[in-house]
Tab-separated table of C-alpha atoms in Angstrom:
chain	number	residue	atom	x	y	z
A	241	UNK	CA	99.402	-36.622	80.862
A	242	UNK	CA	99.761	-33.233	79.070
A	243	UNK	CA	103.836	-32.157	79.594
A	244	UNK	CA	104.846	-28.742	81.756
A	245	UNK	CA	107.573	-26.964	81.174
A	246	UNK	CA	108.469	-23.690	83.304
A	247	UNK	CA	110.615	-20.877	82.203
A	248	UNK	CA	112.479	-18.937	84.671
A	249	UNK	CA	114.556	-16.440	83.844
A	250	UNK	CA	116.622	-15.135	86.610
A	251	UNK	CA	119.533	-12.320	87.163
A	252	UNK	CA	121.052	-11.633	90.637
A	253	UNK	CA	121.537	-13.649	93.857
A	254	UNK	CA	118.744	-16.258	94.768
A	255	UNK	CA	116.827	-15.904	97.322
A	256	UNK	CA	118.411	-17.808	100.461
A	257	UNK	CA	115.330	-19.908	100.535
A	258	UNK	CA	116.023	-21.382	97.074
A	259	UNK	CA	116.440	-24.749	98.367
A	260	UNK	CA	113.768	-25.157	99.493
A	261	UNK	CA	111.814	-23.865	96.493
A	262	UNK	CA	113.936	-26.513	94.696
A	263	UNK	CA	112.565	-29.147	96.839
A	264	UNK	CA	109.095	-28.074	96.191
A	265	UNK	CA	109.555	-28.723	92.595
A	266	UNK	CA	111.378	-31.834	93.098
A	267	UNK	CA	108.089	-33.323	94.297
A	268	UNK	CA	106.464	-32.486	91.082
A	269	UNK	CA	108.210	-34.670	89.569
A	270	UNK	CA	106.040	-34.685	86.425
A	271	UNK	CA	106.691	-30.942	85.844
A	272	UNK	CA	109.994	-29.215	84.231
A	273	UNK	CA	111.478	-26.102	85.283
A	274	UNK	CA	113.892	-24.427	82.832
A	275	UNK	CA	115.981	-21.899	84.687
A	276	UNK	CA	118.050	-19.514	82.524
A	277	UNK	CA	120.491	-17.678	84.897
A	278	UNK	CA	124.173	-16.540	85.875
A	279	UNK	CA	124.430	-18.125	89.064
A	280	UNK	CA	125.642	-21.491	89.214
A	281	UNK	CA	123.585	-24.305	91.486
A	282	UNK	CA	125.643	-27.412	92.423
A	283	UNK	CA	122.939	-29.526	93.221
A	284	UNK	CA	119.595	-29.385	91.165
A	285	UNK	CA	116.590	-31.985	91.572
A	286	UNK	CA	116.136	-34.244	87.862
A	287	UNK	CA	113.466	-32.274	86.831
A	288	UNK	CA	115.095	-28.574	87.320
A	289	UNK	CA	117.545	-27.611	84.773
A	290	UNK	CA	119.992	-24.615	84.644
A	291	UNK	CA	121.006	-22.875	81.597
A	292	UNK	CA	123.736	-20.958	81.878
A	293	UNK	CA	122.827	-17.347	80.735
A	294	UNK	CA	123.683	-13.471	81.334
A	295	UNK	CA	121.519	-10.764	80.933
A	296	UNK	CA	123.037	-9.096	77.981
A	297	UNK	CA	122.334	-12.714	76.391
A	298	UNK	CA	119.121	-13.065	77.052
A	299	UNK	CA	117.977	-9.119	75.772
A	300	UNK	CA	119.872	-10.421	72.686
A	301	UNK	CA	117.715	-13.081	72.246
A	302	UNK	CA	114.714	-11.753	73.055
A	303	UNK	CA	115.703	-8.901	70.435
A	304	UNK	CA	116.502	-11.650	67.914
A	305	UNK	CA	113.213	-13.717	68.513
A	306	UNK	CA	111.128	-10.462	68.830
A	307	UNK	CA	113.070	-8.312	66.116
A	308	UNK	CA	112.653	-5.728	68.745
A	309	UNK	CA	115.148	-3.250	70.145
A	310	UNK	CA	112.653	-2.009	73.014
A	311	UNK	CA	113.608	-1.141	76.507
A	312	UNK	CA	114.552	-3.565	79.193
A	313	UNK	CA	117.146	-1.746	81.307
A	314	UNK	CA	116.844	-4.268	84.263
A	315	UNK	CA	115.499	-7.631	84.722
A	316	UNK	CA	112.388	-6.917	86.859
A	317	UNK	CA	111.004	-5.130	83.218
A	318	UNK	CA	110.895	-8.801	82.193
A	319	UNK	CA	107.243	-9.322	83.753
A	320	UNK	CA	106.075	-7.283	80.616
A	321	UNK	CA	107.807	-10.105	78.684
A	322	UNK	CA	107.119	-12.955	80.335
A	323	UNK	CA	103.362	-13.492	77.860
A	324	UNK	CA	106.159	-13.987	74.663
A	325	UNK	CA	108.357	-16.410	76.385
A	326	UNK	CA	106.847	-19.000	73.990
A	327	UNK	CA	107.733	-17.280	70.744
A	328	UNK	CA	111.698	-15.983	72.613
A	329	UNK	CA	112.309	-19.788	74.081
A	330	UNK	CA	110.246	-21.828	71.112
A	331	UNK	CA	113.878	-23.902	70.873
A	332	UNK	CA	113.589	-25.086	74.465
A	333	UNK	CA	109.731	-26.490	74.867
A	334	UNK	CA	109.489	-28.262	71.544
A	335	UNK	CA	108.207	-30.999	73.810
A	336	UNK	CA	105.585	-29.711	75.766
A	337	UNK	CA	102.384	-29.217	75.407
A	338	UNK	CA	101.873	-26.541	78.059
A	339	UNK	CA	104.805	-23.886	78.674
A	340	UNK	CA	104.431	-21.186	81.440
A	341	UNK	CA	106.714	-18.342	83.109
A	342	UNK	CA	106.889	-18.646	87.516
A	343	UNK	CA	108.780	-16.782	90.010
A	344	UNK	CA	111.048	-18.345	92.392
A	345	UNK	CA	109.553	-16.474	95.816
A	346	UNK	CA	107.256	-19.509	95.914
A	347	UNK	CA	107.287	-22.691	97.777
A	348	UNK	CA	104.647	-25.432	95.296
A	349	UNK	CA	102.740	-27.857	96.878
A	350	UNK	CA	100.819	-30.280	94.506
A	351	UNK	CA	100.149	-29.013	91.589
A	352	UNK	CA	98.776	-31.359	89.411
A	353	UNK	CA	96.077	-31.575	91.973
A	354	UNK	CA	95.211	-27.903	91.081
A	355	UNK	CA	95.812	-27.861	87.772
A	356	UNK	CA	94.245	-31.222	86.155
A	357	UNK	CA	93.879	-33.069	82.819
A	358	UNK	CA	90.592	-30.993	82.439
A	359	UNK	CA	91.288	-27.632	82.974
A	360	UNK	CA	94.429	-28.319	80.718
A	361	UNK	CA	91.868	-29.439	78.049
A	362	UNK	CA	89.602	-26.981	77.916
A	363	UNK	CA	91.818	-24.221	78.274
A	364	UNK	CA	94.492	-21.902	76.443
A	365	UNK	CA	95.618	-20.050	79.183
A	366	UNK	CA	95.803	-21.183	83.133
A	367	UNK	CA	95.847	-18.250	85.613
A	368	UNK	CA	96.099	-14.766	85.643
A	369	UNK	CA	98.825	-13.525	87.899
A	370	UNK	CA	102.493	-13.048	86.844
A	371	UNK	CA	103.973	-15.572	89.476
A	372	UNK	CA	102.512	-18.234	87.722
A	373	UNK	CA	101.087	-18.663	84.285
A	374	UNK	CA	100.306	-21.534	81.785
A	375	UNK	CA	100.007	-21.481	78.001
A	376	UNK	CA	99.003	-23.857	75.639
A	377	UNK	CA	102.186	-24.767	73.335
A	378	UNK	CA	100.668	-24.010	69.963
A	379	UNK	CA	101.340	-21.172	67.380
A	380	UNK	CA	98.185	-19.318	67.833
A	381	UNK	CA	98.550	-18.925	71.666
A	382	UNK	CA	102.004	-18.619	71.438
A	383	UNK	CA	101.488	-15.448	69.987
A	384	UNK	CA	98.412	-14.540	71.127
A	385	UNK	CA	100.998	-11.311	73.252
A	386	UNK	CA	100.824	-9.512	70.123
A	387	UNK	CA	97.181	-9.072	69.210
A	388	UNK	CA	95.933	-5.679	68.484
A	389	UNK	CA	94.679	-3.826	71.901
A	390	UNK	CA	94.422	-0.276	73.600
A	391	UNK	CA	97.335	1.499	74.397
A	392	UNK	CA	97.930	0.050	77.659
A	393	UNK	CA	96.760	-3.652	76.680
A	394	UNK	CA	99.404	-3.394	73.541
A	395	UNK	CA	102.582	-5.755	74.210
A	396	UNK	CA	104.584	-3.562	71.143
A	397	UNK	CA	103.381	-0.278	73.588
A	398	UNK	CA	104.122	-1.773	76.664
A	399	UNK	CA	107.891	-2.731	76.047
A	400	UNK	CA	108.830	0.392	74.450
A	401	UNK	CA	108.688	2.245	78.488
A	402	UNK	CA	110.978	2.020	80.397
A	403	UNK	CA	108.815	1.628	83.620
A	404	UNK	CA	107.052	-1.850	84.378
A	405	UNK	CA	103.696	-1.816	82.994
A	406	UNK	CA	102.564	-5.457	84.365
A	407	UNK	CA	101.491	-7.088	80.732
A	408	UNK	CA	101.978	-10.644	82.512
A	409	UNK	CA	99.130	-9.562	84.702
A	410	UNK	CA	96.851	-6.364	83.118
A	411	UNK	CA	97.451	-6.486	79.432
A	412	UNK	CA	97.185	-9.905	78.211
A	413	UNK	CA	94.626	-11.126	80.563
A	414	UNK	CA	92.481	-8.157	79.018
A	415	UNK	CA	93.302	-9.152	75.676
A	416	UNK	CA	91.855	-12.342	75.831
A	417	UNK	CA	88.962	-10.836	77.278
A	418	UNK	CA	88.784	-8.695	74.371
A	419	UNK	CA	89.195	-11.897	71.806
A	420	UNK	CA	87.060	-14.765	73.826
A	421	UNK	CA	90.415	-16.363	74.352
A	422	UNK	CA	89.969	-19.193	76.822
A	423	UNK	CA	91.389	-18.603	79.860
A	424	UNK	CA	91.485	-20.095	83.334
A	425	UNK	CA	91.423	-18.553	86.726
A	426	UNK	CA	90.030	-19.668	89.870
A	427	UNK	CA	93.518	-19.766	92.112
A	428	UNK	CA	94.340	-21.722	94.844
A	429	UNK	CA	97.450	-20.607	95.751
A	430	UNK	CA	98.176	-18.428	99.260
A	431	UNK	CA	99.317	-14.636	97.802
A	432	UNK	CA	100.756	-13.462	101.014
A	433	UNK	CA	100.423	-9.475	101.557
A	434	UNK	CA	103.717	-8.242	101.246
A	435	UNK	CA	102.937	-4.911	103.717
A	436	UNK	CA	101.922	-6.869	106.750
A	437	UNK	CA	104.293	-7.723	109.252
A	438	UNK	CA	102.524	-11.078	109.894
A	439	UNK	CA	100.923	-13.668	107.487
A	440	UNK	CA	98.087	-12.674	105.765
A	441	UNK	CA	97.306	-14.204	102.357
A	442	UNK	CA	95.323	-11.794	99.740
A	443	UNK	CA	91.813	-13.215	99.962
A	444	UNK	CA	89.675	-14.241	96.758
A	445	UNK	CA	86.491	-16.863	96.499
A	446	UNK	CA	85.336	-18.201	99.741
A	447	UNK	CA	89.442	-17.992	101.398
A	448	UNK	CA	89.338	-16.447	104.950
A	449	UNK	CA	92.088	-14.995	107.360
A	450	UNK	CA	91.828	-16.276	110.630
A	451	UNK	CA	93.864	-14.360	113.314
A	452	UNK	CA	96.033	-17.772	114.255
A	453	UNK	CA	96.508	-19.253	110.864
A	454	UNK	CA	100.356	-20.659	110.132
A	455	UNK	CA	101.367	-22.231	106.312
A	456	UNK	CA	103.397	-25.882	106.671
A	457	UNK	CA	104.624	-27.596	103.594
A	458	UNK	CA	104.917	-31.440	104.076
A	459	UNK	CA	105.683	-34.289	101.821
A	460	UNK	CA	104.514	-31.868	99.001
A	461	UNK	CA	101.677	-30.619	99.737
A	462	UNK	CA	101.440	-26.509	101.199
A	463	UNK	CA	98.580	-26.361	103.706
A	464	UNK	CA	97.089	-23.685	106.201
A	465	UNK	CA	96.321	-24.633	109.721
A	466	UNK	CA	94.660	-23.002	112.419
A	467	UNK	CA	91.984	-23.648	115.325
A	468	UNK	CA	88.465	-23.283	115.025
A	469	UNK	CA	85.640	-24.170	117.032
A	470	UNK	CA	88.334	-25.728	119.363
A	471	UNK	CA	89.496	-28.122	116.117
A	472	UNK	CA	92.047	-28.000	114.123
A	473	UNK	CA	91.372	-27.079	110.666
A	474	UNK	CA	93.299	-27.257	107.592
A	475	UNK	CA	93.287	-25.969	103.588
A	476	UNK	CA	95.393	-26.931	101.080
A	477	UNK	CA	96.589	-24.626	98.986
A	478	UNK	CA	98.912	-25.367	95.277
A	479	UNK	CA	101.441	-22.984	96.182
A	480	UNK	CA	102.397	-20.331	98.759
A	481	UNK	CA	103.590	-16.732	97.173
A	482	UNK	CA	106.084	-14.819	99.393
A	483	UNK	CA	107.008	-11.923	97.144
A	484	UNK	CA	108.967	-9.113	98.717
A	485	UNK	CA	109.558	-10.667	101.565
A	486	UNK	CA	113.203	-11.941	103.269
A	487	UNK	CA	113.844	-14.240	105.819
A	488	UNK	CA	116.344	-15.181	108.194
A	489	UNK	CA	118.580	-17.878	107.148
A	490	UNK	CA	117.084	-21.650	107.790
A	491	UNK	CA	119.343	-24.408	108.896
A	492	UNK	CA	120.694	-26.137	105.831
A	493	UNK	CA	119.053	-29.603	106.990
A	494	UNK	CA	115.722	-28.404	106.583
A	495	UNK	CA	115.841	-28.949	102.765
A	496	UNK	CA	115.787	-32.507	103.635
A	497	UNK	CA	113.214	-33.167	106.232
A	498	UNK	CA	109.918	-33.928	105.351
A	499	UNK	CA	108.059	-31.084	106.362
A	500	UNK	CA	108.824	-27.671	107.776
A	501	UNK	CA	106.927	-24.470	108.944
A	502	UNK	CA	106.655	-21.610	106.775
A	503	UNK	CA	106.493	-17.925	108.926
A	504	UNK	CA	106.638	-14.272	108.415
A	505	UNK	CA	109.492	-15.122	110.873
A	506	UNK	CA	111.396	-17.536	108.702
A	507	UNK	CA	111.062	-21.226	108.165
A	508	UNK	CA	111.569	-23.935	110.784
A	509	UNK	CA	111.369	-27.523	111.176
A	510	UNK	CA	107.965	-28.944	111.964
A	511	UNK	CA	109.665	-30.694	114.898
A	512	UNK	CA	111.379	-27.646	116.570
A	513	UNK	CA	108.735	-26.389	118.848
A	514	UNK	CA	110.647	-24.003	120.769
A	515	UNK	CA	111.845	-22.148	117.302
A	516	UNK	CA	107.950	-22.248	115.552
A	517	UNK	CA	107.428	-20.468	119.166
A	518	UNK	CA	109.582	-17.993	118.773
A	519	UNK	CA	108.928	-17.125	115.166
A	520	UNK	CA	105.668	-16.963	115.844
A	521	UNK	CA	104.304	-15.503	119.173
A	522	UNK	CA	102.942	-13.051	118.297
A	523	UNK	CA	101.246	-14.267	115.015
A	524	UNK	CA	100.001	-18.069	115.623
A	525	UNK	CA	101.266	-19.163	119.374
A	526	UNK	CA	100.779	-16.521	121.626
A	527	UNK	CA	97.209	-17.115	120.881
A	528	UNK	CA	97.548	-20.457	122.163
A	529	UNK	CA	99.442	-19.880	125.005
A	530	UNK	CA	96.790	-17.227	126.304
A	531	UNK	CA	93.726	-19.464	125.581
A	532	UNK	CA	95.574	-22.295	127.890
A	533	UNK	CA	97.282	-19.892	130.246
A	534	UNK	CA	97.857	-21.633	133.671
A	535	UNK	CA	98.434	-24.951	132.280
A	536	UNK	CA	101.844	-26.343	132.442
A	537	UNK	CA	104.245	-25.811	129.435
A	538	UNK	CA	104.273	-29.824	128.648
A	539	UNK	CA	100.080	-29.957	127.943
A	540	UNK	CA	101.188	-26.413	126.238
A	541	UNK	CA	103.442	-27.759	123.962
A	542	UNK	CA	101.411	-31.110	123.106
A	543	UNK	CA	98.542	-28.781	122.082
A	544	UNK	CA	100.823	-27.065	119.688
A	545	UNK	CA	101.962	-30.155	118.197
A	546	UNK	CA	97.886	-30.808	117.566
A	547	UNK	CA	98.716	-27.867	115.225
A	548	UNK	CA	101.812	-29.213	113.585
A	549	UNK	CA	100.514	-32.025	112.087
């Protein structure tokens, strides 16, 4: 099995979710993530590792590794960095043979069941959005960032602005375009649109919305529910992408059950029926409790529970 490692570079206060995107990696067991920051984590599963660094450290290093004194005044200007984190963190993935760059607004499901032996294989580069990335651990792709493009596809052009010009997403994925690099991208993953008030993932492929969809994650795995056809249907997805999104605080023991609820509302346990209600009446359950209006609030709740599987 080919080895992962995931660099994370991260400045400011976590997300108060982070536990729970910890425990999503912990059941990946077979995956590293490598998580250079200034906060300090007191407990971390086996396969997550902190190292302990500031900003001002890392733009050192990345001037050092790049011999570049371009811009980076704050640490979201990193996504136009994130393509030449193998050449800046070459001393910490000697070992794998796949390094890639994630963000931490994410909650994984299974990922090796997404991203197999074969696609690894036969490709250089897995994905093509910033939040999470893959790149073969060789010399050639490792600084495959730097090859000769147009203006706005050039990595020396790009880091030189001040403003975020999205090189982890626009740039290098046109570049190899441009070079017949080989590249991977048919996602799997639930984007979730950051301007709606209620769930709805970015579509792509054959992925529909449907009005009374809900996201669980349970014993690793991050699936989509909702009715159809009077059944309940179900997709599994590798990973669910909450960017700019915040969310209530969770009780603390829901980092250690075995599944829990993911809403625009905030996360619950998959055994709490009365708080997935009220996080999501208007999105998921309200539809339910208007299709079986009249029926007493015991058949109510075992229907919902048909839902929470």
């Amino acid at each position: 099995m080919k080895k992962i490692g995931l660099i994370v570079p991260y400045f400011g206060e976590f997300p108060n979710y982070f536990d729970l995107f910890l425990k999503s990696c912990a059941f990946n067991p077979s995956i590293d993530w490598l998580i250079f920051t200034d906060n300090e984590v007191e407990e971390l599963p086996s396969n997550v590792k902190i190292v302990p660094m500031t900003f001002d450290q890392l733009k050192s290093l990345i001037s050092y590794k790049l011999n570049t004194s371009a811009a980076l005044p704050d640490p979201y200007k990193l996504c136009d960095y994130k393509p030449a984190y193998g050449k800046i963190f070459t001393d910490y993935l000697e070992k794998y043979d796949f390094w890639g760059h994630c963000d931490i607004d994410l909650i994984f499901g299974d990922l090796r069941q997404f991203i197999t032996e074969e696609i690894l294989t036969e490709h250089d580069k897995i994905f093509m959005d910033g939040h999470l990335i893959l790149y073969r651990n060789t010399k050639k792709v490792n600084h495959s960032f730097d090859l000769i493009g147009d203006k706005d596809t050039s990595f020396r052009y790009c880091i030189q602005v001040p403003e975020v010009m999205y090189f982890d997403e626009w740039g290098i994925n046109l570049l190899y375009e441009k070079y017949g690099l080989r590249q991977y991208n048919k996602p799997q993953y639930a984007d979730i649109l950051p301007q709606s008030p209620y769930f709805r993932n970015v579509l792509f492929g054959d992925d529909q919305h449907h009005k009374n969809q809900f996201f669980q994650w349970k014993n690793g795995h991050v699936y989509k529910r909702w009715e159809e056809n009077r059944k309940i249907q179900q997709r599994e997805y590798s990973y669910i992408h909450l960017q700019k999104r915040t969310f209530p605080p969770h009780s603390s023991s829901l980092a250690k059950e075995t599944a829990f609820v993911i809403s625009a509302y905030g996360f619950y346990s998959s055994n709490d029926i009365p708080e997935i209600n009220k996080a999501n009446y208007k999105q998921v359950l309200h539809y339910h409790v208007k299709r079986l209006k009249g029926i007493t609030p015991i058949k109510v709740k075992r229907t919902l529970k048909g839902l929470i599987l």
